[in-house]
Each structure stands twice: as C-alpha cells, then as structure tokens.
C-alpha cells in the first residue's frame, strides 16, 4: 500500500515537472525567436533605426529599405478579412446553432471546417486564376460603378490587389471564426435561452440580448485567432496581392504584406543589409502579432469582467 | 570499425553527403563509388537538373539530391559546406567568394545552362507578332509609355491595330535570376534605367504588379488584356503565350528561341564568373535578353571520392547532359563555352 502511494506521488511529481518543462519550452522558444530575429536585424536596425518603419522605399539595388508599405498592406488586408470574414463567420455560426438541427448542423459544420483543411497554396492559385480575373472583369467594375464615389473603389481594375487578398483571407478565416463561435454559442446555458423565450422575447431578441453578450469573450477570441491567421498568411496572399510596395487608398491597387515580402525575396537576398532588413520585417511582424494578441487578451478580460460584474 | 570511421570521416569533411551503406563507406578508401551527392540553389535550373541528374544517376548508380531553394540559399549552403555543390543564376560576387574561400578554399564557377526571356503580352485584337526596341521596352518598364497605341509602339508596328488601352506592366516579385537578366538588359540599353533602377534579382520597380514565379507572371499576363511581362523562354514556349520580337545590337528584330539565345552566347566564348553578361550581344541572329546559370564547386575537395564523382558528373553535364537541357526547352551551351567549363573542371582536385 505504501509502495503504491509512493509511486503515485513520484508520478505526480514527474507529471508536474513535465508540464513545467513543456510550458517553459514554449516560452523559451518565443524568447529565442526574439533574440534570433533581433540579432539578425542588427545591421538594418542600426542603419535605418525608426525610419525603417516610416519610410516606403524598398530598393534592394541601392540598399535602401523601408517597411511602411508592408505594414500598411498587412494591416489593410487583415482588417478587411476580419470585418468581412468575421461578419460572415459569426452569421454562419448563428445559423448553425439556432436555425439548424441534428444531422444538417453536423454536415454543414463539417463543410465549413473542411475549408480550413484546404492548403493555402490552393487558395492562392484559385485566387490567381479564378477570383482575380472575375474581380477584374465583373467585381471591380461593378463596385466602381456603384460605390465609385469612395476613394476605396478608384482606379483601374487589375484583379490582383488589396481586394483580392482581403477576400482570400476572409474565406480562409471563416472556418476558424465559425467553428469557435459555434462552440461558444452551444455552450450558452439552455436555461438562459429558454428563460428569454419564456419571458416573451423573440428568437432574434434572445440572440441579440442574451446569447451574443454571453458569448462575447469567446467570439472575440475566435476573431483574434482568425486575425492571427490573416497576419501570417503568406503564399495565398502573395499570389493575389500584386506585390507592389506602395500605399494606396484604393482597394483595387496592388499592395504588399510583410509575410509576402519575406517569402518573395528571402531566398535570393544576398547582401548582408538586405537579409537583415528582411529579418527586421519578420521581427516587426512578430511584434505586431504579439501586440494584437495582447490587446485581444485585454479586451477579453475586460468583457468577461464586466459580464461577471453585471451578473452578480 | 573501418566502415564506421570511414562514415564518420565522410560526415566530418562534407555534411549532407549520405554514405550510409557499407559499400559506399568502403569505397571512400578505394576512391571509386560515391552513391549520393547533394546540391542546392537556383530554381531556374531545377527542371533541367531534375531530368539530367535522373538520366545520369540511373546509368551511374548515383543519386543526386538537388534542393531548389533559390540561388541565395544555394550560395549560403555552399559556403556553409552543407552541400557538395551550389547553383546560382548569377555568379557569386567578390564578397561572397571571399566568404566561401575563407570557409572552404578557392571556388570554381562554371556555366551550366543558358536561359532566354520572352516578352509576353496579352492583346487579343493584335494578330501580328509585335516588335519592340530596347528604348520602347525601357520606357514601358519606366512607366513613360503607358498606352498600347503610343506613337513609339505604333511606329514600330504599322498595321498592328494597337488598342488605346493602358499597358499593365507585370514583373517577378520573388528574387530571381530571370529578373537579374532582364534588369541587366534594361540597364545596358537604357542609361536612365541604369541610373534610376539598376540591375538585381529584386529591384525597386517604377511601375507594375509583381507575380511570384513564372506561373504567376504568366497568369497575370494571361488574365489581363493589355498586360506585358517577361517570362523564361522555356515557359513561354510550353504555355504558347504571344511574345514579341526584340531589336538586337545589330539592328535586327529577333524572336527568342534556343537558336537565337545560343547565337548570343556564342559571341562571347570567354565567359567567366566575373565577366558573364551576354545581354544585348552583337551578332545578327543574337537574341538580346539572355544569360547563363552557374554551378559552384570548391577547387580542393576534402574527400577525393566525392571530388572525382562531382567532376565526372559535371563533365557529363557539360557535354552529353546538354541534350537533356534541349529536351526540356533549355538552351544547350555553345561548344566553346562547354570547353571553357571542362578546362575549369580539370582544376578540381
């Protein structure tokens, strides 16, 4: 009996060590990434300092590097994706949870999750050969006709550009947003839902006033995971964004993202400063991603805090 | 034990060389059969290497693992000596060479294949093959000619019925030897380009949209009426895109083809790693937008068996192997250039 107890305790101890080591390992990896990127970016940081973030010339021949257009492109396309893909993703989750039952819900849910399993290069090729010609011939001329008074829809329709990249990213993050939102909504206690209905609220009122507020923190979390994917997505965006380091108000214009420029130029970059600048773009991407996740955590924390306060 | 030490020695002198089975390890002492070599570099070379290495490998019981990670990566891995040879679309420059020299001794760079670049366009209403002069091409890529019915283009192509639509300039977005050759050409023919943009594997393009790889450039040109872009000759021939004639240094309008690219290369038999540009070559039949791709080797091979296997492989690649290049629409090297490369290979010990 004593031996068994002792063994149990040793196992306990070992398991907790193992958990500790795993957690430390992940933290260490992140720190190491920072150190490596910071170290490799040294030449670029000391040469350009803050100008790197606020200038927009990217000229490998004359060794002048400024990353502003890439920052702008990443922000613009990700924002587009989170608005466009977020709205559709949440709506489709609401549909799955409140307007379908049983087998249909499972089948539709599986379809949406399968979207997440498509490799991004396939999205990219689809974007290049199907989406962008369609945008060029129909989508963009239509938008220019209807919404042409906005600067967002000015310029020549070329097909590839911010719009195409934003749409591709939207499609890519929908499965993440939908499946997380669906799971969160399913976790809303049935009592609350039925209570609302019993008080005479319509289905829409229950969704708006009870389910969505209850699930808010989780939905924001889902959106942030989607945003994380949009930030880092490389190949699909590279295929359709036009790869032009230029800041333009128009969604039709070609642009560039941080991940794309690394993917495009890293393999053939030879000079030290050039490689260093590409590393710095990677460092900036990592910092921006971490900042966003920090803000998201804060948002989730505040939302759930307020919620708890209200419920007490 | 002998086998073990031999294997270890193999690992020590040249990482990435797999001498896994006992026959190979023993062979290191007799110096006759290495059964695996590794290389890394240029993506441009990959289809040719893939075919040629397979053909050579099945006949000589040698497996050549080539990773097409890009020329920059190839140079890096070659310098770090994690591969037996590197491949690059542009020879290593003096800084790169001194780095590699410090690591592994003198470097030998030999031309391995030739590439030409077609000027592809998408103008469904134009039936004849368009003609371009160097200055018109430079002005299009500088953003100074913006419409297809610009007088400078119509004057060259009377009766071509050129439409009044904007020119959509397409270029490679990924760093590539293709871009190097194209911008080398524009820098040679246009002082303004040379001063404003210059030449490189990636440049700061004045206008246009970027596509990743030949397939995306071709895709963008194919999708967009009014687009123009440069693509590798093999790619243009295989995808049957419309492409133009370019005026060469002798004043003739020449279509890109294996023959005209080879003609350009043959005008410069003394090609070397420091003097390698063949753009805008003289000669009536020379196509002006062409260039070499290179293989990088260390002169002093630490493992003699691997050294002799490399020399044998590239002796074959420079001669018989060139037929394999032709079979996948690459341009075989002219004989005078093959001879120079073979002489260089003799220096490897």
XYZ file of C-alpha atoms in Angstrom:
661
model
C 0.000 0.000 0.000
C 2.745 2.371 0.968
C 4.706 1.462 -2.158
C 1.734 2.266 -4.362
C 1.227 5.592 -2.662
C 4.866 6.430 -3.082
C 4.793 5.504 -6.760
C 1.712 7.672 -7.167
C 3.481 10.582 -5.600
C 6.532 10.133 -7.806
C 4.304 10.004 -10.858
C 2.576 13.152 -9.665
C 5.879 14.879 -9.261
C 7.097 13.703 -12.680
C 3.923 14.828 -14.408
C 4.122 18.241 -12.872
C 7.756 18.540 -13.931
C 6.823 17.512 -17.393
C 4.109 20.185 -17.539
C 6.530 22.766 -16.229
C 9.171 21.871 -18.755
C 6.678 21.942 -21.623
C 5.422 25.363 -20.600
C 8.957 26.680 -20.165
C 9.950 25.257 -23.524
C 7.227 27.219 -25.300
C 8.176 30.405 -23.505
C 11.846 29.834 -24.236
C 11.126 29.270 -27.921
C 9.391 32.623 -28.173
C 12.234 34.368 -26.381
C 14.787 32.628 -28.595
C 12.850 33.721 -31.671
C 13.003 37.282 -30.458
C 16.715 37.064 -29.770
C 17.443 35.462 -33.139
C 15.329 37.978 -35.097
C 16.709 40.892 -33.115
C 20.269 39.698 -33.616
C 19.830 39.134 -37.358
C 18.098 42.507 -37.773
C 21.023 44.283 -36.114
C 22.540 45.707 -39.304
C 19.220 47.002 -40.529
C 18.178 48.444 -37.165
C 21.445 50.331 -36.710
C 21.382 51.607 -40.296
C 17.767 52.766 -40.552
C 16.562 52.907 -36.923
C 12.927 54.113 -36.740
C 12.971 55.270 -40.339
C 12.591 51.607 -41.254
C 9.001 51.701 -40.022
C 8.045 55.054 -41.510
C 9.561 55.156 -44.988
C 8.286 53.424 -48.067
C 11.232 52.916 -50.409
C 12.236 49.293 -50.820
C 15.203 49.280 -53.150
C 17.490 46.234 -52.927
C 19.783 47.562 -55.667
C 20.599 50.793 -53.833
C 20.280 49.179 -50.392
C 17.508 51.440 -49.106
C 14.868 49.664 -47.066
C 11.656 50.987 -45.540
C 8.847 48.706 -44.430
C 5.861 51.036 -44.208
C 4.042 49.697 -47.307
C 4.285 46.147 -45.923
C 2.921 47.198 -42.530
C 0.105 49.019 -44.272
C -0.644 46.072 -46.560
C -0.731 43.578 -43.708
C -2.980 45.841 -41.633
C -5.291 46.655 -44.536
C -5.816 43.088 -45.759
C -6.164 41.658 -42.243
C -8.652 44.344 -41.251
C -10.660 43.670 -44.379
C -10.619 39.958 -43.618
C -11.639 40.352 -40.004
C -14.580 42.624 -40.891
C -15.755 40.730 -43.943
C -14.873 37.208 -42.823
C -15.853 37.945 -39.230
C -19.372 39.049 -40.107
C -19.950 36.039 -42.348
C -18.302 33.670 -39.896
C -20.395 34.801 -36.936
C -23.587 34.838 -39.005
C -22.985 31.314 -40.236
C -22.318 30.142 -36.662
C -25.591 31.706 -35.533
C -27.331 29.948 -38.391
C -25.772 26.609 -37.473
C -26.699 26.902 -33.810
C -30.154 28.438 -33.916
C -31.612 27.557 -37.290
C -30.404 24.032 -37.957
C -30.802 20.830 -36.020
C -29.282 17.381 -35.887
C -27.708 15.956 -38.976
C -27.904 19.105 -41.092
C -25.944 21.013 -38.458
C -23.246 18.356 -38.408
C -22.981 18.218 -42.192
C -22.852 21.984 -42.661
C -20.431 22.324 -39.774
C -18.143 19.713 -41.313
C -18.211 21.519 -44.640
C -17.148 24.760 -43.023
C -14.376 23.055 -41.090
C -13.155 21.368 -44.276
C -12.483 24.820 -45.687
C -9.770 25.103 -43.072
C -8.100 21.957 -44.376
C -7.510 23.319 -47.893
C -3.804 24.151 -48.289
C -3.195 27.866 -48.689
C -1.367 27.466 -51.987
C -4.604 26.081 -53.415
C -6.418 29.196 -52.214
C -3.665 31.233 -53.843
C -3.968 29.501 -57.206
C -7.736 29.764 -57.052
C -7.330 33.451 -56.277
C -4.955 33.992 -59.175
C -6.769 32.014 -61.839
C -10.429 32.308 -60.807
C -11.041 35.115 -58.334
C -8.818 37.845 -59.744
C -9.995 37.522 -63.385
C -13.573 37.607 -62.088
C -12.852 40.671 -59.980
C -11.159 42.345 -62.907
C -13.964 41.730 -65.373
C -17.062 41.905 -63.174
C -16.491 42.550 -59.478
C -14.339 45.657 -59.581
C -16.131 47.409 -62.484
C -19.401 46.825 -60.624
C -18.020 48.239 -57.358
C -16.582 51.215 -59.241
C -19.984 51.883 -60.798
C -21.971 51.613 -57.573
C -19.526 52.867 -54.938
C -17.119 54.768 -57.186
C -17.594 57.967 -55.166
C -15.497 56.412 -52.372
C -11.699 56.574 -52.780
C -11.671 52.900 -51.794
C -13.013 51.977 -55.205
C -10.991 54.218 -57.508
C -8.505 53.221 -60.118
C -8.074 50.682 -62.850
C -9.420 47.204 -62.163
C -6.446 44.867 -62.469
C -7.864 41.981 -60.461
C -4.896 41.433 -58.202
C -4.583 43.801 -55.250
C -5.823 44.510 -51.737
C -9.386 43.490 -52.572
C -8.437 40.071 -53.924
C -6.083 39.472 -50.982
C -8.748 40.600 -48.496
C -11.338 38.278 -49.991
C -8.973 35.301 -49.988
C -8.084 35.970 -46.349
C -11.766 36.313 -45.443
C -12.514 32.917 -46.926
C -9.519 31.463 -45.091
C -10.505 32.749 -41.650
C -14.237 31.991 -41.892
C -13.842 28.361 -40.730
C -11.876 29.448 -37.652
C -14.368 32.140 -36.702
C -17.393 29.959 -37.428
C -16.304 26.866 -35.577
C -15.178 28.739 -32.460
C -18.284 30.934 -32.392
C -20.465 27.868 -32.874
C -18.857 26.026 -29.978
C -19.156 29.075 -27.736
C -22.800 29.586 -28.649
C -23.538 25.944 -27.991
C -22.077 26.438 -24.534
C -24.574 29.177 -23.674
C -26.719 27.586 -20.942
C -30.024 26.334 -22.296
C -31.763 27.855 -19.229
C -30.807 31.384 -20.247
C -32.007 30.832 -23.765
C -35.309 29.278 -22.698
C -35.733 31.835 -19.949
C -35.541 34.601 -22.525
C -38.096 32.889 -24.721
C -40.352 32.289 -21.691
C -40.301 35.995 -20.954
C -41.765 36.609 -24.365
C -38.637 37.587 -26.273
C -38.421 36.609 -29.943
C -35.594 34.368 -31.176
C -33.765 37.426 -32.539
C -34.086 39.274 -29.245
C -32.745 36.289 -27.340
C -29.756 36.054 -29.701
C -29.079 39.775 -29.502
C -29.613 40.333 -25.806
C -28.698 37.037 -24.193
C -26.641 34.654 -26.341
C -24.277 37.112 -28.034
C -23.449 39.084 -24.870
C -22.875 35.827 -23.011
C -20.592 34.506 -25.750
C -18.856 37.805 -26.434
C -15.481 36.982 -24.920
C -15.251 33.695 -26.791
C -16.280 35.266 -30.079
C -13.619 37.937 -29.727
C -11.143 35.151 -29.052
C -12.224 33.408 -32.258
C -11.877 36.615 -34.245
C -8.377 37.102 -32.865
C -7.355 33.598 -33.899
C -8.654 34.442 -37.373
C -6.698 37.671 -37.327
C -3.581 35.761 -36.347
C -4.005 33.584 -39.398
C -4.592 36.633 -41.616
C -1.446 38.354 -40.338
C 0.803 35.461 -41.070
C -0.751 34.090 -44.233
C 1.900 34.095 -46.898
C 1.548 32.183 -50.087
C -2.144 32.752 -50.859
C -1.743 36.496 -50.352
C 1.482 36.634 -52.340
C -0.275 35.113 -55.336
C -3.028 37.734 -55.478
C -1.889 40.981 -53.875
C 0.230 42.243 -56.764
C 3.418 42.599 -54.695
C 3.872 46.321 -55.131
C 5.383 48.163 -52.138
C 3.109 51.149 -52.414
C 0.476 52.669 -50.144
C -2.788 53.329 -51.868
C -6.237 54.216 -50.565
C -7.881 52.155 -53.292
C -8.735 48.515 -52.694
C -8.160 47.884 -56.410
C -4.497 48.853 -56.194
C -1.742 46.262 -55.883
C -0.071 46.142 -52.478
C 2.327 44.063 -50.417
C 2.364 42.428 -46.996
C 5.136 41.661 -44.513
C 4.816 37.920 -44.889
C 4.794 38.202 -48.692
C 7.968 40.224 -48.979
C 9.820 37.714 -46.822
C 8.529 34.827 -48.913
C 9.350 36.605 -52.160
C 12.783 37.943 -51.501
C 14.426 35.913 -48.762
C 15.680 33.064 -50.928
C 17.543 35.298 -53.360
C 18.648 38.032 -50.987
C 22.429 38.087 -50.877
C 23.771 41.263 -49.295
C 24.022 41.392 -45.532
C 21.925 44.542 -45.109
C 19.245 43.161 -47.424
C 18.892 39.915 -45.458
C 18.999 41.860 -42.226
C 16.164 44.104 -43.407
C 14.057 41.077 -44.278
C 14.713 39.703 -40.789
C 13.604 43.013 -39.367
C 10.353 42.762 -41.320
C 9.903 39.386 -39.612
C 10.648 40.941 -36.242
C 8.098 43.694 -36.865
C 5.524 41.089 -37.867
C 6.150 39.166 -34.656
C 5.880 42.315 -32.529
C 2.690 43.443 -34.271
C 1.155 39.990 -33.808
C 2.043 39.931 -30.124
C 0.669 43.455 -29.630
C -2.595 42.431 -31.249
C -2.885 39.347 -29.100
C -2.132 41.447 -26.043
C -4.911 43.851 -26.935
C -7.216 40.930 -27.611
C -6.498 39.376 -24.213
C -7.149 42.701 -22.572
C -10.403 43.005 -24.467
C -11.495 39.511 -23.497
C -10.522 40.111 -19.900
C -12.473 43.371 -19.761
C -15.504 41.912 -21.486
C -15.681 38.911 -19.185
C -15.008 41.122 -16.173
C -17.887 43.439 -17.000
C -20.087 40.441 -17.682
C -19.359 38.874 -14.325
C -19.972 42.201 -12.618
C -23.313 42.530 -14.278
C -24.392 39.031 -13.384
C -23.644 39.312 -9.720
C 35.185 -0.457 -37.399
C 36.824 0.578 -40.629
C 33.425 1.217 -42.126
C 32.454 3.283 -39.134
C 35.491 5.526 -39.271
C 35.074 5.981 -42.974
C 31.476 7.015 -42.451
C 32.451 9.413 -39.738
C 35.180 10.865 -41.872
C 32.661 11.335 -44.634
C 30.366 13.230 -42.293
C 33.185 15.351 -40.988
C 34.529 16.536 -44.275
C 31.281 17.089 -46.044
C 27.972 17.219 -44.312
C 24.945 16.267 -46.298
C 26.734 13.527 -48.136
C 24.960 10.350 -47.374
C 27.378 7.499 -47.256
C 25.030 5.262 -45.427
C 25.621 1.772 -46.716
C 28.776 -0.140 -46.257
C 29.749 -0.331 -49.917
C 29.929 3.449 -50.058
C 31.984 3.695 -46.905
C 34.424 1.160 -48.165
C 34.531 2.947 -51.454
C 35.923 6.021 -49.768
C 39.145 4.145 -49.274
C 39.265 2.790 -52.803
C 38.019 6.088 -54.183
C 35.619 4.820 -56.799
C 31.993 4.805 -55.765
C 30.152 7.576 -54.027
C 26.487 6.850 -54.455
C 24.957 10.114 -53.381
C 25.672 13.820 -53.869
C 23.779 16.865 -52.700
C 23.348 20.283 -54.197
C 21.223 23.336 -53.613
C 20.354 26.586 -55.326
C 18.669 28.072 -58.342
C 15.043 27.234 -59.007
C 15.574 28.098 -62.654
C 17.912 25.118 -63.082
C 15.607 22.689 -61.352
C 13.633 21.193 -64.288
C 16.857 20.672 -66.240
C 18.787 19.271 -63.262
C 15.899 17.060 -62.291
C 15.900 15.380 -65.687
C 19.660 15.316 -66.254
C 20.529 14.022 -62.769
C 17.974 11.284 -63.159
C 19.359 10.185 -66.504
C 22.965 10.282 -65.280
C 22.082 8.769 -61.927
C 20.335 5.699 -63.319
C 23.284 4.984 -65.609
C 25.960 5.504 -62.946
C 24.233 4.393 -59.764
C 24.446 7.861 -58.297
C 21.704 9.720 -56.553
C 21.952 13.490 -56.805
C 19.702 15.310 -54.360
C 19.130 18.822 -55.585
C 17.149 21.247 -53.434
C 15.839 24.149 -55.487
C 15.771 26.679 -52.663
C 16.885 29.673 -54.706
C 20.289 30.986 -55.701
C 20.818 32.954 -52.481
C 20.124 29.857 -50.411
C 22.365 27.819 -52.694
C 25.269 30.213 -52.164
C 24.666 30.160 -48.407
C 24.588 26.374 -48.140
C 27.574 26.062 -50.432
C 29.518 28.473 -48.226
C 28.472 26.566 -45.123
C 29.572 23.374 -46.927
C 26.350 21.569 -46.166
C 26.091 20.634 -49.853
C 28.573 19.289 -52.395
C 27.768 21.908 -54.998
C 25.731 25.064 -55.317
C 23.863 26.538 -58.257
C 23.154 30.193 -58.879
C 21.647 32.227 -61.696
C 24.200 34.937 -61.097
C 27.809 34.006 -60.240
C 28.960 34.743 -56.715
C 30.292 38.289 -56.317
C 33.655 39.100 -54.739
C 32.258 39.421 -51.188
C 30.501 36.076 -51.468
C 33.553 34.446 -52.951
C 35.851 35.680 -50.198
C 33.421 34.354 -47.611
C 33.296 30.951 -49.287
C 37.056 30.959 -49.788
C 37.615 31.552 -46.103
C 35.396 28.573 -45.384
C 36.452 26.037 -47.981
C 39.219 27.336 -50.226
C 39.175 28.541 -53.838
C 35.847 28.394 -55.670
C 35.242 27.326 -59.245
C 32.167 28.589 -61.047
C 31.139 27.032 -64.335
C 28.241 27.955 -66.653
C 25.758 25.083 -66.749
C 22.861 26.216 -68.889
C 21.500 29.172 -70.790
C 18.221 30.980 -70.495
C 16.417 33.465 -72.665
C 13.489 35.639 -71.778
C 10.438 36.227 -73.899
C 8.456 39.453 -73.796
C 4.915 38.117 -73.481
C 1.807 40.229 -73.900
C -1.955 39.919 -73.962
C -3.570 41.769 -76.867
C -6.270 39.565 -78.405
C -7.009 42.022 -81.206
C -3.405 42.147 -82.413
C -2.689 39.323 -84.845
C 0.893 40.034 -85.894
C 3.929 39.422 -83.700
C 4.796 42.776 -82.119
C 8.221 44.359 -82.432
C 9.994 46.063 -79.543
C 13.092 48.191 -79.456
C 15.278 48.439 -76.340
C 14.184 52.030 -75.722
C 10.483 51.166 -76.001
C 10.890 48.286 -73.526
C 12.774 50.532 -71.117
C 10.151 53.279 -71.423
C 7.327 50.790 -70.782
C 9.032 49.460 -67.654
C 9.933 53.003 -66.543
C 6.269 53.960 -66.805
C 6.889 56.534 -69.548
C 4.883 54.697 -72.190
C 1.504 53.926 -70.669
C -0.801 53.104 -73.594
C -0.530 50.445 -76.264
C -1.276 52.932 -79.075
C 1.604 55.187 -78.027
C 3.224 56.605 -81.210
C 6.527 54.939 -80.289
C 4.912 51.491 -80.390
C 2.663 52.106 -83.412
C 5.611 53.435 -85.429
C 7.381 50.104 -84.930
C 4.319 48.050 -85.738
C 2.462 49.576 -88.663
C -0.917 47.980 -89.313
C -0.996 46.192 -85.972
C -4.246 47.878 -84.920
C -2.984 48.566 -81.396
C -5.804 49.397 -78.979
C -5.992 52.540 -76.861
C -5.782 50.661 -73.541
C -3.392 51.048 -70.633
C -0.290 48.877 -70.507
C -0.308 46.705 -67.394
C 3.326 46.005 -66.575
C 3.999 42.652 -64.883
C 7.294 41.615 -63.305
C 8.576 38.910 -60.979
C 8.030 39.632 -57.292
C 10.341 36.919 -55.992
C 14.058 37.471 -56.224
C 15.147 35.640 -59.356
C 17.867 35.254 -61.924
C 15.209 35.943 -64.538
C 14.763 39.423 -63.106
C 18.530 39.846 -62.927
C 18.942 39.126 -66.647
C 16.019 41.356 -67.594
C 17.180 44.314 -65.496
C 20.780 43.720 -66.646
C 19.435 44.101 -70.182
C 17.474 47.281 -69.406
C 20.488 48.752 -67.592
C 22.668 48.004 -70.609
C 20.348 49.577 -73.165
C 18.955 52.478 -71.125
C 21.165 54.888 -69.157
C 18.049 56.205 -67.431
C 17.104 52.725 -66.193
C 20.664 52.093 -65.102
C 20.705 55.258 -63.052
C 17.177 55.112 -61.591
C 16.643 51.401 -61.045
C 19.747 49.385 -61.830
C 20.092 45.615 -62.043
C 19.479 42.943 -59.461
C 17.498 39.855 -58.580
C 14.949 42.176 -56.949
C 14.698 45.828 -57.862
C 12.537 48.818 -56.980
C 10.182 48.683 -59.967
C 8.903 52.096 -61.106
C 5.555 50.622 -62.237
C 3.682 47.379 -62.446
C 2.438 44.441 -60.470
C 4.547 41.557 -59.223
C 3.830 37.864 -59.676
C 5.580 35.126 -57.713
C 7.324 32.815 -60.128
C 6.921 32.360 -63.862
C 3.489 30.870 -63.365
C 2.108 33.968 -61.644
C 3.647 36.364 -64.178
C 2.213 34.230 -66.968
C -1.108 34.033 -65.083
C -1.312 37.794 -64.697
C -0.435 38.361 -68.349
C -2.938 35.727 -69.417
C -5.738 37.217 -67.267
C -5.238 40.870 -68.086
C -5.861 42.350 -71.501
C -3.134 44.903 -72.091
C -0.563 43.207 -69.890
C 3.114 42.751 -70.723
C 5.651 40.640 -68.832
C 8.960 38.819 -69.159
C 8.970 35.049 -68.755
C 11.567 32.348 -69.191
C 11.752 31.121 -72.750
C 11.006 27.506 -71.840
C 7.900 28.640 -70.024
C 6.722 30.853 -72.894
C 7.250 28.075 -75.443
C 5.427 25.482 -73.374
C 2.445 27.686 -72.487
C 2.109 29.076 -76.023
C 1.859 32.698 -74.974
C 2.067 35.532 -77.513
C 5.521 37.086 -77.370
C 7.344 39.778 -79.255
C 10.442 40.280 -81.381
C 13.209 42.354 -79.845
C 15.684 44.501 -81.768
C 19.213 43.326 -81.090
C 22.509 45.207 -81.118
C 22.971 44.501 -84.829
C 19.618 46.154 -85.565
C 17.613 43.029 -86.427
C 14.305 42.099 -84.865
C 14.831 38.637 -83.405
C 12.425 36.156 -81.848
C 13.549 34.289 -78.748
C 14.378 30.644 -79.449
C 17.055 28.185 -78.379
C 18.966 29.030 -81.566
C 18.960 32.798 -81.124
C 19.867 32.566 -77.433
C 22.694 30.177 -78.260
C 23.848 32.556 -81.002
C 24.063 35.355 -78.430
C 26.095 33.168 -76.081
C 28.453 32.012 -78.825
C 29.549 35.611 -79.461
C 31.302 35.582 -76.095
C 33.386 32.406 -75.741
C 35.489 33.869 -72.947
C 32.630 33.978 -70.498
C 33.766 33.861 -66.890
C 32.322 34.327 -63.448
C 33.490 37.920 -63.356
C 32.566 38.792 -66.925
C 29.409 36.908 -67.709
C 26.806 39.264 -69.095
C 25.648 38.395 -72.615
C 22.691 40.762 -72.823
C 22.459 42.863 -75.959
C 25.131 40.665 -77.540
C 26.464 41.513 -81.010
C 25.713 39.255 -83.981
C 22.876 39.365 -86.485
C 20.985 36.396 -85.049
C 21.563 37.066 -81.313
C 18.563 37.376 -79.040
C 19.436 40.202 -76.648
C 17.771 39.121 -73.388
C 19.745 36.012 -72.363
C 22.052 34.832 -69.632
C 23.846 31.901 -68.019
C 23.184 29.897 -64.913
C 26.145 28.685 -62.829
C 27.334 25.773 -60.754
C 29.599 26.428 -57.776
C 32.295 23.968 -56.702
C 35.247 24.012 -54.339
C 38.581 23.514 -56.037
C 40.067 21.499 -53.186
C 37.774 18.630 -52.346
C 38.462 17.233 -48.903
C 37.010 13.895 -49.827
C 38.700 12.733 -53.031
C 35.990 10.195 -53.884
C 33.313 12.866 -53.736
C 35.540 15.236 -55.679
C 36.010 12.805 -58.523
C 32.312 11.924 -58.541
C 31.496 15.645 -58.842
C 33.973 16.149 -61.663
C 32.599 13.146 -63.543
C 29.036 14.323 -63.059
C 29.693 17.832 -64.304
C 31.929 16.665 -67.162
C 28.893 14.771 -68.333
C 26.523 17.669 -67.619
C 28.669 19.990 -69.749
C 28.718 17.641 -72.716
C 26.204 14.807 -73.134
C 23.955 16.275 -70.474
C 23.318 19.345 -72.584
C 20.984 17.235 -74.745
C 18.796 16.849 -71.694
C 18.649 20.634 -71.482
C 17.331 20.839 -75.024
C 14.684 18.214 -74.308
C 13.100 20.432 -71.634
C 13.374 23.621 -73.747
C 16.520 24.909 -72.089
C 19.252 26.233 -74.288
C 22.340 24.000 -74.584
C 25.688 25.717 -74.100
C 27.725 26.560 -77.220
C 30.705 24.211 -77.666
C 33.298 26.901 -76.968
C 31.687 27.597 -73.607
C 31.482 23.875 -72.818
C 35.212 23.654 -73.479
C 35.978 26.500 -71.072
C 33.893 24.821 -68.390
C 35.600 21.456 -68.936
C 39.002 23.115 -68.547
C 37.867 24.705 -65.297
C 36.645 21.346 -64.018
C 40.147 19.914 -64.505
C 41.413 22.179 -61.718
C 39.331 20.333 -59.146
C 41.436 18.062 -57.007
